[in-house]
Tab-separated table of C-alpha atoms and ligand atoms in Angstrom:
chain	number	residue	atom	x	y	z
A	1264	UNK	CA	1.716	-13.735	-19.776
A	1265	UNK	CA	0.556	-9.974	-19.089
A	1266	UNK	CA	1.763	-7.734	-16.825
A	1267	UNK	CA	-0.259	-9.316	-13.307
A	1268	UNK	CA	0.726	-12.449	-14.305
A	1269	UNK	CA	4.388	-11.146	-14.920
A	1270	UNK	CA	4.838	-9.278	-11.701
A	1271	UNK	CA	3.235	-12.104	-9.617
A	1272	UNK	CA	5.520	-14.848	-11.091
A	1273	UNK	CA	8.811	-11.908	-10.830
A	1274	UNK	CA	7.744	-12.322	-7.006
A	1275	UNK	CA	6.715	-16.012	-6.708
A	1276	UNK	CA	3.403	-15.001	-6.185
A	1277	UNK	CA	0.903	-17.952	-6.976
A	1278	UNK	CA	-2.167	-16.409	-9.080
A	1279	UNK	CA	-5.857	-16.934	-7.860
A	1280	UNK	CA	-8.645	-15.371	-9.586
A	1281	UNK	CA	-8.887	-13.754	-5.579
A	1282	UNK	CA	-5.545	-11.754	-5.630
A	1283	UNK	CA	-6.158	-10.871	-9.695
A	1284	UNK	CA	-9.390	-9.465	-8.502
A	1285	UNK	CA	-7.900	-7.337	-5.210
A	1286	UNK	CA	-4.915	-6.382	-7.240
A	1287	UNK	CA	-6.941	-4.648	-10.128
A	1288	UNK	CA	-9.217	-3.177	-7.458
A	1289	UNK	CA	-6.208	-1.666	-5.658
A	1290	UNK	CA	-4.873	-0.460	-9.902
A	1291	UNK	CA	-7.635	1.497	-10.039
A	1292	UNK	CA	-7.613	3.136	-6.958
A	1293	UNK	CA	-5.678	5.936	-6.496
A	1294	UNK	CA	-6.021	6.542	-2.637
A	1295	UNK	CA	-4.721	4.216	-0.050
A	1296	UNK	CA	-7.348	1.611	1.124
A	1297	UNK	CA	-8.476	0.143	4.656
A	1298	UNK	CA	-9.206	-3.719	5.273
A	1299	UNK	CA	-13.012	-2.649	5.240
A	1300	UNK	CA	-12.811	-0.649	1.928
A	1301	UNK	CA	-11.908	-3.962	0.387
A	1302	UNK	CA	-14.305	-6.230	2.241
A	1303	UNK	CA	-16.796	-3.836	1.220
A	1304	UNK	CA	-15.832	-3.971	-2.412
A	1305	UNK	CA	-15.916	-7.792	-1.846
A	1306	UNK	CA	-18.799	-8.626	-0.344
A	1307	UNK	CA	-19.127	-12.001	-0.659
A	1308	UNK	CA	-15.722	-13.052	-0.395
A	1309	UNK	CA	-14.549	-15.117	2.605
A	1310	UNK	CA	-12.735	-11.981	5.027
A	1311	UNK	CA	-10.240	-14.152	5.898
A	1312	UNK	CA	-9.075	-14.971	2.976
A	1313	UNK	CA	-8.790	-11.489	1.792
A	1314	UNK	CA	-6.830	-10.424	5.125
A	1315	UNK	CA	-4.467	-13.122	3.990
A	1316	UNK	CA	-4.152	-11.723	0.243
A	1317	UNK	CA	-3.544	-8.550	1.163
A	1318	UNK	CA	-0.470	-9.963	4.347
A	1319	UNK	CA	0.819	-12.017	0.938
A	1320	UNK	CA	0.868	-8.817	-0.674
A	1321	UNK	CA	2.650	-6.999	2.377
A	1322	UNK	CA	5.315	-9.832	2.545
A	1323	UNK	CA	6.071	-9.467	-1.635
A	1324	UNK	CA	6.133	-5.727	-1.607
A	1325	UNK	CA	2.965	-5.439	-3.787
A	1326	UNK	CA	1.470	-3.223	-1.493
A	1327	UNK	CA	2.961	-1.516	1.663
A	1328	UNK	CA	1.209	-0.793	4.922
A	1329	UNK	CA	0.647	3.008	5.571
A	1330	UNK	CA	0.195	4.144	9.145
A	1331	UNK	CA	-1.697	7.877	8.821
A	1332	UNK	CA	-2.389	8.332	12.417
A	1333	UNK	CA	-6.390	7.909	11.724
A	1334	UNK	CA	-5.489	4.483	14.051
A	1335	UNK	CA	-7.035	2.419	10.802
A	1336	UNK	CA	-4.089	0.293	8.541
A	1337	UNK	CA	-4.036	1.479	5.052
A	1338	UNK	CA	-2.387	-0.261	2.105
A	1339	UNK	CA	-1.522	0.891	-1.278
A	1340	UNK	CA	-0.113	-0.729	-4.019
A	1341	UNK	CA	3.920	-0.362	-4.465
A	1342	UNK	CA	5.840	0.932	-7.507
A	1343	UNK	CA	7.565	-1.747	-10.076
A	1344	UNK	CA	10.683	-2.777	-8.285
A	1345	UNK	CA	9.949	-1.545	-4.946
A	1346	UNK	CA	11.524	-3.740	-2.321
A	1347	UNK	CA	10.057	-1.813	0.924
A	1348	UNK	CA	13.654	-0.638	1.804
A	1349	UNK	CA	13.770	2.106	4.039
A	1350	UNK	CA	16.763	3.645	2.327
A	1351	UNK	CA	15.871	3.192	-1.447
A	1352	UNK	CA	12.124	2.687	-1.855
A	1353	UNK	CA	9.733	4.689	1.407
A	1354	UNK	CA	7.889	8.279	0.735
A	1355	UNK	CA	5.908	10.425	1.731
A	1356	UNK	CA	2.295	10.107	2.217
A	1357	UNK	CA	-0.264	12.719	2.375
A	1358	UNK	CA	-3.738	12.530	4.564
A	1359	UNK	CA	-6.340	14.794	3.626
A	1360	UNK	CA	-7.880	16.109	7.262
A	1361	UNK	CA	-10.781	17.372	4.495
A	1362	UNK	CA	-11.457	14.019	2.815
A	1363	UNK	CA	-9.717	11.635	5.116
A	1364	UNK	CA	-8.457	10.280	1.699
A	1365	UNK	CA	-4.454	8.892	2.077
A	1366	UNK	CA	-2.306	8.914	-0.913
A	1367	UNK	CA	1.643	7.782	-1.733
A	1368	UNK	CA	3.403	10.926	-2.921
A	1369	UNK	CA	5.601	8.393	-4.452
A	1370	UNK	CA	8.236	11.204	-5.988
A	1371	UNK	CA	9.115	12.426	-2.565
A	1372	UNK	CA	11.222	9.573	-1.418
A	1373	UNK	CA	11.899	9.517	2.315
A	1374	UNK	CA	15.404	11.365	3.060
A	1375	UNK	CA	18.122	9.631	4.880
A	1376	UNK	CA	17.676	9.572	8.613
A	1377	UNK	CA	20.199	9.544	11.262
A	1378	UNK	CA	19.169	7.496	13.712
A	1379	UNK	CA	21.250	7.139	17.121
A	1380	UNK	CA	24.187	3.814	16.618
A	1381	UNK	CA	22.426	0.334	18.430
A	1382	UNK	CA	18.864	0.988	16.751
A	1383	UNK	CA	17.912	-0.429	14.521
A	1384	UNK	CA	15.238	0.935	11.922
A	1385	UNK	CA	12.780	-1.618	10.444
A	1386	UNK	CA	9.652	0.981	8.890
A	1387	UNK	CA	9.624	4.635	8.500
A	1388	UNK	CA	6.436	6.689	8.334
A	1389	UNK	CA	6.082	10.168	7.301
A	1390	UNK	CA	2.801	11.646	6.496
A	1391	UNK	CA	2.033	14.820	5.690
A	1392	UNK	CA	-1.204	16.216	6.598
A	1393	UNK	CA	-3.050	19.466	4.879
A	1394	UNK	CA	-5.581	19.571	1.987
A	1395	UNK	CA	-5.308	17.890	-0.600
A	1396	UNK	CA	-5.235	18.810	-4.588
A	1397	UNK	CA	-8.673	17.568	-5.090
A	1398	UNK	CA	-9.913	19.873	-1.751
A	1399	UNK	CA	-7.751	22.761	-2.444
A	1400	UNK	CA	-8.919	23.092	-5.835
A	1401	UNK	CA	-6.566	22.891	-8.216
B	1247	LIG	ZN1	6.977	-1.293	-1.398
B	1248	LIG	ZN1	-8.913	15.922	0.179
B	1249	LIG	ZN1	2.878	4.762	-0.347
């Protein structure tokens, strides 16, 4: 088995040449991606079918759902032995207001929030807007 194959069985994740081919798009980007950005990288794929790989992917903590205020869903892929946990695994993301490019700053883990006693928190989101490394040049 290699690694896909590995990390898909690890989380009972069936393989189809379909997810192989949205999970090595989403390797080799390193920005966070929109439903379009993969239905345009997969033209002639069926769009329902890749809405539903990349909800599999959600539900398996492959990939985890960034919200970057732009109003569009982004997803981007998780780090080995993420479990989406708000305590152990979330971080900060970055948006770029130059290239409206999202990425996981995936050292900066989200701190430990106090939240008031009767709520209950189910997803965290903190993004960090500025420029970029790529924009700012350095
Ligand atoms: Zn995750
Ligand atoms: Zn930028
Ligand atoms: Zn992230």
């Amino acid at each position: 088995m290699n690694e896909i194959e590995k990390l898909f069985a690890s989380k009972n994740i069936r393989i189809t040449a379909m997810r192989l081919l949205i999970y090595k798009f989403l390797v080799q980007k390193e920005t966070a991606v929109t439903l379009s950005d993969i239905e345009n990288a997969f033209e002639r794929a069926d769009r329902t079918t890749l809405y539903r790989t990349i909800k599999t992917f959600e539900e398996k903590a492959i990939v985890h759902q960034i919200d970057d205020g732009t109003g569009i869903t982004k997803y981007a892929l998780c780090e080995q032995g993420c479990n989406c946990e708000i305590e152990t695994d979330l971080h900060l993301h970055f948006h770029c207001n130059n290239c409206n490019e999202t990425v996981c700053l995936t050292e900066y883990k989200i701190p430990h929030i106090n939240i008031p006693e009767g709520y209950m928190a189910e997803d965290v989101n903190l993004v960090v807007k500025g420029i970029c490394e790529k924009c700012s040049g350095h």
